[in-house]
C-alpha cells in the first residue's frame, strides 16, 4: 500500500515539474522584453526542476539502490545560481539601457546600481 501511495506522489511530482517547465519555456518564448523573460526560466523553471529532482530522490530511495546526494547537490546548485545569474542579467540589461529604466530614487534612498555621483558620470563619459 505504501509503494502505491509513493508511486502516486512521484507521478504527481513529475507532472507538476513538467508543467512548470513547460510554462517557463512558453513564458520565455512569449514575453516581449528581456526583463519579463527573466522571470519565466528563473522562477518557474527552477520550481519545475526542483519537483523533478524530488521525484527522482523518492524513486531512487524507494525502488532503487538507496538515497543519493546527487539530486540534493543539483538542487542546491540550481537554487543558488539561478537567482544570481538572473540578477546579473537584469543589471546588464538596465546598464545597457535595453529596457525601461527603474524610477529615480527618492531623496532618502539610493539605487545601488543607478545612483552615480556627478563627478563619476563625467569620468565615465570621458572614457567612452
Short mmCIF file of N, CA, C and O in Angstrom, two decimals:
data_model
loop_
_atom_site.label_atom_id
_atom_site.label_comp_id
_atom_site.label_asym_id
_atom_site.label_seq_id
_atom_site.Cartn_x
_atom_site.Cartn_y
_atom_site.Cartn_z
N UNK A 1 0.82 -1.20 0.00
CA UNK A 1 0.00 0.00 0.00
C UNK A 1 0.87 1.27 0.00
O UNK A 1 0.55 2.24 -0.66
N UNK A 2 1.95 1.22 0.78
CA UNK A 2 2.84 2.37 0.86
C UNK A 2 3.52 2.63 -0.48
O UNK A 2 3.72 3.79 -0.87
N UNK A 3 3.86 1.55 -1.21
CA UNK A 3 4.50 1.72 -2.51
C UNK A 3 3.57 2.37 -3.52
O UNK A 3 4.00 3.18 -4.35
N UNK A 4 2.30 2.04 -3.46
CA UNK A 4 1.33 2.63 -4.38
C UNK A 4 1.17 4.12 -4.10
O UNK A 4 1.14 4.94 -5.02
N UNK A 5 1.08 4.48 -2.84
CA UNK A 5 0.98 5.91 -2.47
C UNK A 5 2.24 6.66 -2.89
O UNK A 5 2.16 7.79 -3.37
N UNK A 6 3.40 6.02 -2.74
CA UNK A 6 4.65 6.66 -3.15
C UNK A 6 4.68 6.85 -4.67
O UNK A 6 5.15 7.88 -5.16
N UNK A 7 4.19 5.86 -5.41
CA UNK A 7 4.14 5.99 -6.87
C UNK A 7 3.23 7.14 -7.30
O UNK A 7 3.54 7.87 -8.23
N UNK A 8 2.10 7.27 -6.62
CA UNK A 8 1.20 8.38 -6.94
C UNK A 8 1.85 9.73 -6.64
O UNK A 8 1.73 10.68 -7.42
N UNK A 9 2.56 9.81 -5.53
CA UNK A 9 3.23 11.07 -5.18
C UNK A 9 4.37 11.37 -6.15
O UNK A 9 4.56 12.52 -6.56
N UNK A 10 5.12 10.34 -6.54
CA UNK A 10 6.19 10.53 -7.52
C UNK A 10 5.60 10.97 -8.86
O UNK A 10 6.12 11.88 -9.51
N UNK A 11 4.51 10.37 -9.27
CA UNK A 11 3.85 10.76 -10.52
C UNK A 11 3.34 12.19 -10.45
O UNK A 11 3.46 12.96 -11.41
N UNK A 12 2.80 12.57 -9.29
CA UNK A 12 2.34 13.94 -9.10
C UNK A 12 3.50 14.92 -9.21
O UNK A 12 3.38 15.96 -9.88
N UNK A 13 4.63 14.61 -8.59
CA UNK A 13 5.81 15.49 -8.67
C UNK A 13 6.31 15.60 -10.11
O UNK A 13 6.71 16.68 -10.55
N UNK A 14 6.29 14.50 -10.84
CA UNK A 14 6.71 14.53 -12.24
C UNK A 14 5.79 15.40 -13.08
O UNK A 14 6.25 16.18 -13.93
N UNK A 15 4.49 15.27 -12.88
CA UNK A 15 3.54 16.08 -13.64
C UNK A 15 3.66 17.56 -13.30
O UNK A 15 3.65 18.42 -14.18
N UNK A 16 3.78 17.87 -12.01
CA UNK A 16 3.93 19.27 -11.59
C UNK A 16 5.22 19.85 -12.15
O UNK A 16 5.24 20.97 -12.69
N UNK A 17 6.31 19.10 -12.07
CA UNK A 17 7.58 19.58 -12.60
C UNK A 17 7.54 19.80 -14.10
O UNK A 17 8.03 20.82 -14.60
N UNK A 18 6.94 18.86 -14.82
CA UNK A 18 6.85 19.01 -16.28
C UNK A 18 5.97 20.20 -16.65
O UNK A 18 6.29 20.94 -17.59
N UNK A 19 4.88 20.40 -15.93
CA UNK A 19 4.00 21.55 -16.21
C UNK A 19 4.71 22.87 -15.95
O UNK A 19 4.63 23.80 -16.77
N UNK A 20 5.44 22.97 -14.84
CA UNK A 20 6.15 24.20 -14.54
C UNK A 20 7.25 24.47 -15.57
O UNK A 20 7.46 25.62 -15.98
N UNK A 21 7.95 23.45 -16.00
CA UNK A 21 8.99 23.64 -17.01
C UNK A 21 8.38 24.06 -18.34
O UNK A 21 8.91 24.94 -19.03
N UNK A 22 7.26 23.48 -18.71
CA UNK A 22 6.58 23.87 -19.95
C UNK A 22 6.10 25.32 -19.87
O UNK A 22 6.23 26.08 -20.83
N UNK A 23 5.55 25.71 -18.73
CA UNK A 23 5.11 27.10 -18.55
C UNK A 23 6.29 28.05 -18.64
O UNK A 23 6.21 29.12 -19.25
N UNK A 24 7.43 27.67 -18.06
CA UNK A 24 8.62 28.50 -18.13
C UNK A 24 9.12 28.65 -19.56
O UNK A 24 9.53 29.73 -19.98
N UNK A 25 9.10 27.57 -20.33
CA UNK A 25 9.54 27.62 -21.72
C UNK A 25 8.60 28.48 -22.57
O UNK A 25 9.04 29.28 -23.40
N UNK A 26 7.31 28.33 -22.34
CA UNK A 26 6.33 29.15 -23.08
C UNK A 26 6.50 30.62 -22.70
O UNK A 26 6.46 31.50 -23.57
N UNK A 27 6.70 30.90 -21.42
CA UNK A 27 6.91 32.29 -20.99
C UNK A 27 8.16 32.89 -21.58
O UNK A 27 8.19 34.06 -21.94
N UNK A 28 9.21 32.09 -21.71
CA UNK A 28 10.45 32.58 -22.31
C UNK A 28 10.23 32.95 -23.77
O UNK A 28 10.79 33.94 -24.26
N UNK A 29 9.40 32.21 -24.46
CA UNK A 29 9.13 32.49 -25.87
C UNK A 29 8.11 33.61 -26.06
O UNK A 29 8.17 34.35 -27.05
N UNK A 30 7.15 33.75 -25.15
CA UNK A 30 6.04 34.67 -25.35
C UNK A 30 6.28 36.09 -24.85
O UNK A 30 5.71 37.03 -25.39
N UNK A 31 7.06 36.26 -23.78
CA UNK A 31 7.26 37.60 -23.24
C UNK A 31 8.04 38.46 -24.22
O UNK A 31 8.89 37.97 -24.97
N UNK A 32 7.77 39.77 -24.18
CA UNK A 32 8.32 40.66 -25.19
C UNK A 32 9.72 41.17 -24.87
O UNK A 32 10.59 41.17 -25.73
N UNK A 33 9.95 41.66 -23.66
CA UNK A 33 11.25 42.27 -23.38
C UNK A 33 12.10 41.37 -22.49
O UNK A 33 11.64 40.38 -21.93
N UNK A 34 13.37 41.73 -22.38
CA UNK A 34 14.33 40.89 -21.66
C UNK A 34 14.03 40.79 -20.17
O UNK A 34 14.23 39.73 -19.56
N UNK A 35 13.55 41.86 -19.58
CA UNK A 35 13.27 41.83 -18.14
C UNK A 35 12.12 40.89 -17.81
O UNK A 35 12.14 40.20 -16.80
N UNK A 36 11.11 40.85 -18.66
CA UNK A 36 9.99 39.92 -18.43
C UNK A 36 10.42 38.49 -18.70
O UNK A 36 9.96 37.56 -18.03
N UNK A 37 11.32 38.30 -19.65
CA UNK A 37 11.80 36.94 -19.96
C UNK A 37 12.62 36.33 -18.84
O UNK A 37 12.77 35.13 -18.78
N UNK A 38 13.19 37.15 -17.99
CA UNK A 38 13.98 36.63 -16.89
C UNK A 38 13.14 35.83 -15.89
O UNK A 38 13.62 34.88 -15.29
N UNK A 39 11.90 36.20 -15.69
CA UNK A 39 11.07 35.58 -14.67
C UNK A 39 10.68 34.15 -15.01
O UNK A 39 10.62 33.30 -14.13
N UNK A 40 10.41 33.89 -16.28
CA UNK A 40 9.92 32.56 -16.65
C UNK A 40 10.93 31.45 -16.35
O UNK A 40 10.61 30.51 -15.63
N UNK A 41 12.14 31.51 -16.87
CA UNK A 41 13.04 30.37 -16.60
C UNK A 41 13.61 30.36 -15.19
O UNK A 41 13.89 29.29 -14.65
N UNK A 42 13.78 31.52 -14.57
CA UNK A 42 14.41 31.51 -13.25
C UNK A 42 13.44 31.13 -12.15
O UNK A 42 13.82 30.42 -11.23
N UNK A 43 12.23 31.58 -12.23
CA UNK A 43 11.27 31.28 -11.16
C UNK A 43 10.56 29.95 -11.42
O UNK A 43 10.65 29.02 -10.62
N UNK A 44 9.86 29.88 -12.53
CA UNK A 44 9.02 28.71 -12.82
C UNK A 44 9.88 27.50 -13.18
O UNK A 44 9.61 26.38 -12.74
N UNK A 45 10.92 27.72 -13.97
CA UNK A 45 11.78 26.61 -14.35
C UNK A 45 12.51 25.99 -13.17
O UNK A 45 12.67 24.77 -13.09
N UNK A 46 12.95 26.82 -12.25
CA UNK A 46 13.62 26.31 -11.06
C UNK A 46 12.68 25.46 -10.22
O UNK A 46 13.06 24.40 -9.72
N UNK A 47 11.46 25.91 -10.07
CA UNK A 47 10.47 25.13 -9.32
C UNK A 47 10.17 23.81 -10.02
O UNK A 47 10.02 22.77 -9.37
N UNK A 48 10.11 23.83 -11.35
CA UNK A 48 9.85 22.61 -12.10
C UNK A 48 10.98 21.60 -11.97
O UNK A 48 10.74 20.41 -11.75
N UNK A 49 12.21 22.06 -12.10
CA UNK A 49 13.35 21.15 -11.95
C UNK A 49 13.42 20.64 -10.51
O UNK A 49 13.77 19.47 -10.28
N UNK A 50 13.08 21.47 -9.54
CA UNK A 50 13.05 21.03 -8.14
C UNK A 50 12.05 19.90 -7.93
O UNK A 50 12.34 18.92 -7.23
N UNK A 51 10.87 20.00 -8.55
CA UNK A 51 9.87 18.94 -8.42
C UNK A 51 10.35 17.65 -9.09
O UNK A 51 10.13 16.55 -8.57
N UNK A 52 11.02 17.76 -10.23
CA UNK A 52 11.55 16.58 -10.89
C UNK A 52 12.65 15.91 -10.06
O UNK A 52 12.73 14.68 -9.98
N UNK A 53 13.47 16.73 -9.43
CA UNK A 53 14.52 16.17 -8.58
C UNK A 53 13.96 15.51 -7.32
O UNK A 53 14.49 14.49 -6.87
N UNK A 54 12.90 16.06 -6.78
CA UNK A 54 12.25 15.42 -5.62
C UNK A 54 11.68 14.07 -6.03
O UNK A 54 11.83 13.08 -5.30
N UNK A 55 11.07 14.01 -7.21
CA UNK A 55 10.54 12.73 -7.70
C UNK A 55 11.67 11.73 -7.90
O UNK A 55 11.54 10.55 -7.56
N UNK A 56 12.80 12.19 -8.42
CA UNK A 56 13.94 11.29 -8.62
C UNK A 56 14.51 10.79 -7.30
O UNK A 56 14.87 9.61 -7.18
N UNK A 57 14.57 11.67 -6.30
CA UNK A 57 15.08 11.26 -4.99
C UNK A 57 14.17 10.21 -4.36
O UNK A 57 14.64 9.21 -3.82
N UNK A 58 12.87 10.45 -4.43
CA UNK A 58 11.93 9.48 -3.84
C UNK A 58 11.97 8.14 -4.57
O UNK A 58 11.93 7.09 -3.94
N UNK A 59 12.05 8.19 -5.88
CA UNK A 59 12.07 6.94 -6.65
C UNK A 59 13.33 6.15 -6.36
O UNK A 59 13.28 4.93 -6.18
N UNK A 60 14.48 6.81 -6.33
CA UNK A 60 15.72 6.07 -6.06
C UNK A 60 15.76 5.55 -4.64
O UNK A 60 16.34 4.49 -4.38
N UNK A 61 15.13 6.25 -3.71
CA UNK A 61 15.11 5.78 -2.33
C UNK A 61 14.18 4.58 -2.16
O UNK A 61 14.53 3.60 -1.48
N UNK A 62 13.03 4.64 -2.77
CA UNK A 62 12.04 3.57 -2.57
C UNK A 62 12.26 2.35 -3.47
O UNK A 62 12.04 1.22 -3.05
N UNK A 63 12.69 2.58 -4.71
CA UNK A 63 12.74 1.48 -5.67
C UNK A 63 14.14 1.21 -6.22
O UNK A 63 14.33 0.30 -7.00
N UNK A 64 15.10 2.01 -5.85
CA UNK A 64 16.44 1.85 -6.40
C UNK A 64 17.42 1.34 -5.37
O UNK A 64 17.09 0.58 -4.46
N UNK A 65 18.64 1.83 -5.49
CA UNK A 65 19.70 1.36 -4.61
C UNK A 65 19.86 2.18 -3.36
O UNK A 65 20.86 2.08 -2.65
N UNK A 66 18.94 3.02 -3.06
CA UNK A 66 19.01 3.81 -1.84
C UNK A 66 19.10 5.29 -2.13
O UNK A 66 19.12 5.73 -3.27
N UNK A 67 19.16 6.05 -1.06
CA UNK A 67 19.14 7.50 -1.16
C UNK A 67 20.48 8.02 -1.67
O UNK A 67 21.54 7.51 -1.34
N UNK A 68 20.46 9.07 -2.49
CA UNK A 68 21.66 9.62 -3.09
C UNK A 68 21.74 11.11 -2.83
O UNK A 68 20.72 11.79 -2.72
N UNK A 69 22.94 11.62 -2.74
CA UNK A 69 23.15 13.06 -2.52
C UNK A 69 23.22 13.84 -3.83
O UNK A 69 23.25 15.06 -3.81
N UNK A 70 23.26 13.16 -4.98
CA UNK A 70 23.41 13.85 -6.25
C UNK A 70 22.28 14.85 -6.50
O UNK A 70 22.52 15.99 -6.90
N UNK A 71 21.06 14.42 -6.26
CA UNK A 71 19.93 15.31 -6.50
C UNK A 71 19.92 16.51 -5.56
O UNK A 71 19.56 17.61 -5.96
N UNK A 72 20.32 16.29 -4.32
CA UNK A 72 20.38 17.40 -3.37
C UNK A 72 21.42 18.42 -3.80
O UNK A 72 21.20 19.64 -3.75
N UNK A 73 22.56 17.94 -4.28
CA UNK A 73 23.61 18.85 -4.76
C UNK A 73 23.17 19.61 -6.01
O UNK A 73 23.44 20.80 -6.15
N UNK A 74 22.49 18.92 -6.91
CA UNK A 74 21.97 19.59 -8.11
C UNK A 74 20.97 20.67 -7.72
O UNK A 74 21.01 21.79 -8.23
N UNK A 75 20.07 20.34 -6.80
CA UNK A 75 19.06 21.30 -6.36
C UNK A 75 19.69 22.50 -5.67
O UNK A 75 19.32 23.65 -5.92
N UNK A 76 20.67 22.26 -4.81
CA UNK A 76 21.34 23.37 -4.12
C UNK A 76 22.06 24.26 -5.12
O UNK A 76 21.98 25.50 -5.04
N UNK A 77 22.77 23.67 -6.08
CA UNK A 77 23.47 24.45 -7.09
C UNK A 77 22.49 25.26 -7.92
O UNK A 77 22.73 26.44 -8.21
N UNK A 78 21.39 24.65 -8.30
CA UNK A 78 20.38 25.34 -9.12
C UNK A 78 19.73 26.49 -8.36
O UNK A 78 19.58 27.59 -8.89
N UNK A 79 19.36 26.26 -7.10
CA UNK A 79 18.69 27.29 -6.32
C UNK A 79 19.63 28.43 -5.95
O UNK A 79 19.17 29.53 -5.65
N UNK A 80 20.93 28.20 -5.95
CA UNK A 80 21.88 29.28 -5.66
C UNK A 80 22.23 30.05 -6.93
O UNK A 80 22.30 31.28 -6.92
N UNK A 81 22.45 29.35 -8.04
CA UNK A 81 22.94 30.03 -9.24
C UNK A 81 21.85 30.71 -10.05
O UNK A 81 22.12 31.73 -10.70
N UNK A 82 20.63 30.21 -10.05
CA UNK A 82 19.57 30.82 -10.88
C UNK A 82 19.26 32.26 -10.47
O UNK A 82 19.21 33.15 -11.32
N UNK A 83 19.06 32.57 -9.18
CA UNK A 83 18.79 33.97 -8.84
C UNK A 83 19.99 34.90 -9.07
O UNK A 83 19.81 36.05 -9.47
N UNK A 84 21.18 34.38 -8.85
CA UNK A 84 22.37 35.22 -9.05
C UNK A 84 22.55 35.54 -10.53
O UNK A 84 22.81 36.68 -10.91
N UNK A 85 22.40 34.55 -11.39
CA UNK A 85 22.55 34.81 -12.83
C UNK A 85 21.44 35.71 -13.34
O UNK A 85 21.67 36.58 -14.19
N UNK A 86 20.22 35.56 -12.83
CA UNK A 86 19.12 36.46 -13.23
C UNK A 86 19.40 37.89 -12.79
O UNK A 86 19.12 38.84 -13.53
N UNK A 87 19.98 38.06 -11.60
CA UNK A 87 20.32 39.39 -11.12
C UNK A 87 21.38 40.03 -12.02
O UNK A 87 21.27 41.21 -12.37
N UNK A 88 22.39 39.27 -12.40
CA UNK A 88 23.43 39.82 -13.28
C UNK A 88 22.86 40.17 -14.66
O UNK A 88 23.20 41.20 -15.23
N UNK A 89 21.99 39.32 -15.20
CA UNK A 89 21.39 39.62 -16.50
C UNK A 89 20.51 40.86 -16.42
O UNK A 89 20.49 41.67 -17.35
N UNK A 90 19.79 41.03 -15.33
CA UNK A 90 18.95 42.22 -15.16
C UNK A 90 19.81 43.47 -15.06
O UNK A 90 19.49 44.51 -15.66
N UNK A 91 20.92 43.41 -14.33
CA UNK A 91 21.80 44.57 -14.22
C UNK A 91 22.41 44.95 -15.56
O UNK A 91 22.50 46.13 -15.90
N UNK A 92 22.82 43.96 -16.35
CA UNK A 92 23.37 44.24 -17.67
C UNK A 92 22.32 44.87 -18.56
O UNK A 92 22.59 45.82 -19.29
N UNK A 93 21.10 44.38 -18.48
CA UNK A 93 20.01 44.94 -19.29
C UNK A 93 19.73 46.38 -18.89
O UNK A 93 19.52 47.24 -19.75
N UNK A 94 19.74 46.67 -17.61
CA UNK A 94 19.49 48.04 -17.14
C UNK A 94 20.62 48.96 -17.57
O UNK A 94 20.39 50.06 -18.09
N UNK A 95 21.87 48.53 -17.38
CA UNK A 95 23.00 49.39 -17.72
C UNK A 95 23.18 49.57 -19.22
O UNK A 95 23.69 50.59 -19.66
N UNK A 96 22.76 48.59 -20.01
CA UNK A 96 22.83 48.72 -21.46
C UNK A 96 21.67 49.55 -22.01
O UNK A 96 21.61 49.80 -23.21
N UNK A 97 20.78 49.96 -21.12
CA UNK A 97 19.59 50.73 -21.48
C UNK A 97 18.75 50.01 -22.54
O UNK A 97 18.22 50.61 -23.46
N UNK A 98 18.66 48.69 -22.38
CA UNK A 98 17.87 47.87 -23.28
C UNK A 98 16.45 47.68 -22.78
O UNK A 98 15.67 46.96 -23.38
N UNK A 99 16.11 48.33 -21.67
CA UNK A 99 14.77 48.23 -21.12
C UNK A 99 14.41 49.58 -20.51
O UNK A 99 15.22 50.49 -20.45
N UNK A 100 13.18 49.67 -20.06
CA UNK A 100 12.74 50.89 -19.38
C UNK A 100 13.45 50.99 -18.04
O UNK A 100 13.51 50.04 -17.27
N UNK A 101 14.02 52.15 -17.77
CA UNK A 101 14.78 52.34 -16.53
C UNK A 101 13.84 52.36 -15.33
O UNK A 101 12.69 52.81 -15.44
N UNK A 102 14.32 51.88 -14.19
CA UNK A 102 13.50 51.99 -12.98
C UNK A 102 13.35 53.45 -12.57
O UNK A 102 14.09 54.31 -13.03
N UNK A 103 12.38 53.77 -11.73
CA UNK A 103 12.17 55.17 -11.34
C UNK A 103 13.38 55.72 -10.59
O UNK A 103 14.16 54.98 -9.98
N UNK A 104 13.52 57.03 -10.64
CA UNK A 104 14.60 57.69 -9.92
C UNK A 104 14.44 57.49 -8.42
O UNK A 104 13.32 57.44 -7.92
N UNK A 105 15.55 57.39 -7.68
CA UNK A 105 15.42 57.22 -6.23
C UNK A 105 14.94 58.49 -5.55
O UNK A 105 15.13 59.59 -6.05
N UNK A 106 14.29 58.31 -4.42
CA UNK A 106 13.86 59.47 -3.65
C UNK A 106 15.07 60.08 -2.95
O UNK A 106 16.18 59.57 -3.02
N UNK A 107 14.85 61.15 -2.26
CA UNK A 107 15.95 61.84 -1.58
C UNK A 107 16.54 60.99 -0.44
O UNK A 107 17.72 61.11 -0.14
N UNK A 108 15.75 60.15 0.19
CA UNK A 108 16.23 59.36 1.32
C UNK A 108 16.95 58.08 0.90
O UNK A 108 17.72 57.53 1.66
N UNK A 109 16.69 57.57 -0.29
CA UNK A 109 17.27 56.28 -0.67
C UNK A 109 18.07 56.42 -1.95
O UNK A 109 17.94 57.38 -2.69
N UNK A 110 18.90 55.43 -2.20
CA UNK A 110 19.73 55.40 -3.39
C UNK A 110 19.65 54.03 -4.03
O UNK A 110 19.58 53.02 -3.35
N UNK A 111 19.67 54.01 -5.33
CA UNK A 111 19.76 52.76 -6.06
C UNK A 111 21.23 52.37 -6.10
O UNK A 111 22.09 53.17 -6.44
N UNK A 112 21.54 51.16 -5.79
CA UNK A 112 22.94 50.76 -5.72
C UNK A 112 23.60 50.73 -7.09
O UNK A 112 24.81 50.88 -7.19
N UNK A 113 22.84 50.56 -8.15
CA UNK A 113 23.47 50.46 -9.47
C UNK A 113 23.27 51.69 -10.33
O UNK A 113 23.98 51.87 -11.30
N UNK A 114 22.31 52.53 -10.02
CA UNK A 114 22.00 53.64 -10.92
C UNK A 114 22.26 55.01 -10.34
O UNK A 114 22.28 55.98 -11.08
N UNK A 115 22.46 55.14 -9.06
CA UNK A 115 22.70 56.45 -8.46
C UNK A 115 24.20 56.71 -8.48
O UNK A 115 24.94 56.26 -7.61
N UNK A 116 24.65 57.46 -9.49
CA UNK A 116 26.07 57.73 -9.67
C UNK A 116 26.32 59.22 -9.42
O UNK A 116 25.60 60.06 -9.95
N UNK A 117 27.34 59.55 -8.62
CA UNK A 117 27.65 60.96 -8.40
C UNK A 117 28.03 61.65 -9.71
O UNK A 117 28.53 61.03 -10.64
N UNK A 118 27.80 62.95 -9.76
CA UNK A 118 28.04 63.72 -10.98
C UNK A 118 29.49 63.62 -11.46
O UNK A 118 29.75 63.50 -12.64
N UNK A 119 30.45 63.68 -10.53
CA UNK A 119 31.85 63.63 -10.95
C UNK A 119 32.21 62.27 -11.56
O UNK A 119 33.05 62.19 -12.46
N UNK A 120 31.55 61.20 -11.10
CA UNK A 120 31.81 59.90 -11.70
C UNK A 120 31.16 59.79 -13.08
O UNK A 120 31.69 59.09 -13.95
N UNK A 121 30.05 60.46 -13.30
CA UNK A 121 29.43 60.47 -14.62
C UNK A 121 30.33 61.15 -15.63
O UNK A 121 30.47 60.70 -16.77
N UNK A 122 30.98 62.24 -15.22
CA UNK A 122 31.87 62.95 -16.14
C UNK A 122 33.07 62.07 -16.52
O UNK A 122 33.48 62.04 -17.67
N UNK A 123 33.61 61.34 -15.56
CA UNK A 123 34.74 60.44 -15.84
C UNK A 123 34.30 59.33 -16.77
O UNK A 123 35.02 58.96 -17.70
N UNK A 124 33.13 58.76 -16.54
CA UNK A 124 32.64 57.67 -17.37
C UNK A 124 32.39 58.13 -18.80
O UNK A 124 32.66 57.41 -19.75
N UNK A 125 31.89 59.36 -18.96
CA UNK A 125 31.65 59.87 -20.31
C UNK A 125 32.97 60.15 -21.05
O UNK A 125 33.04 60.04 -22.26
N UNK A 126 34.01 60.53 -20.33
CA UNK A 126 35.30 60.79 -20.96
C UNK A 126 35.95 59.50 -21.45
O UNK A 126 36.64 59.48 -22.47
N UNK A 127 35.72 58.39 -20.76
CA UNK A 127 36.31 57.11 -21.15
C UNK A 127 35.64 56.53 -22.39
O UNK A 127 36.25 55.78 -23.12
N UNK A 128 34.40 56.90 -22.62
CA UNK A 128 33.66 56.34 -23.76
C UNK A 128 33.96 57.11 -24.98
O UNK A 128 34.71 57.28 -25.68
#
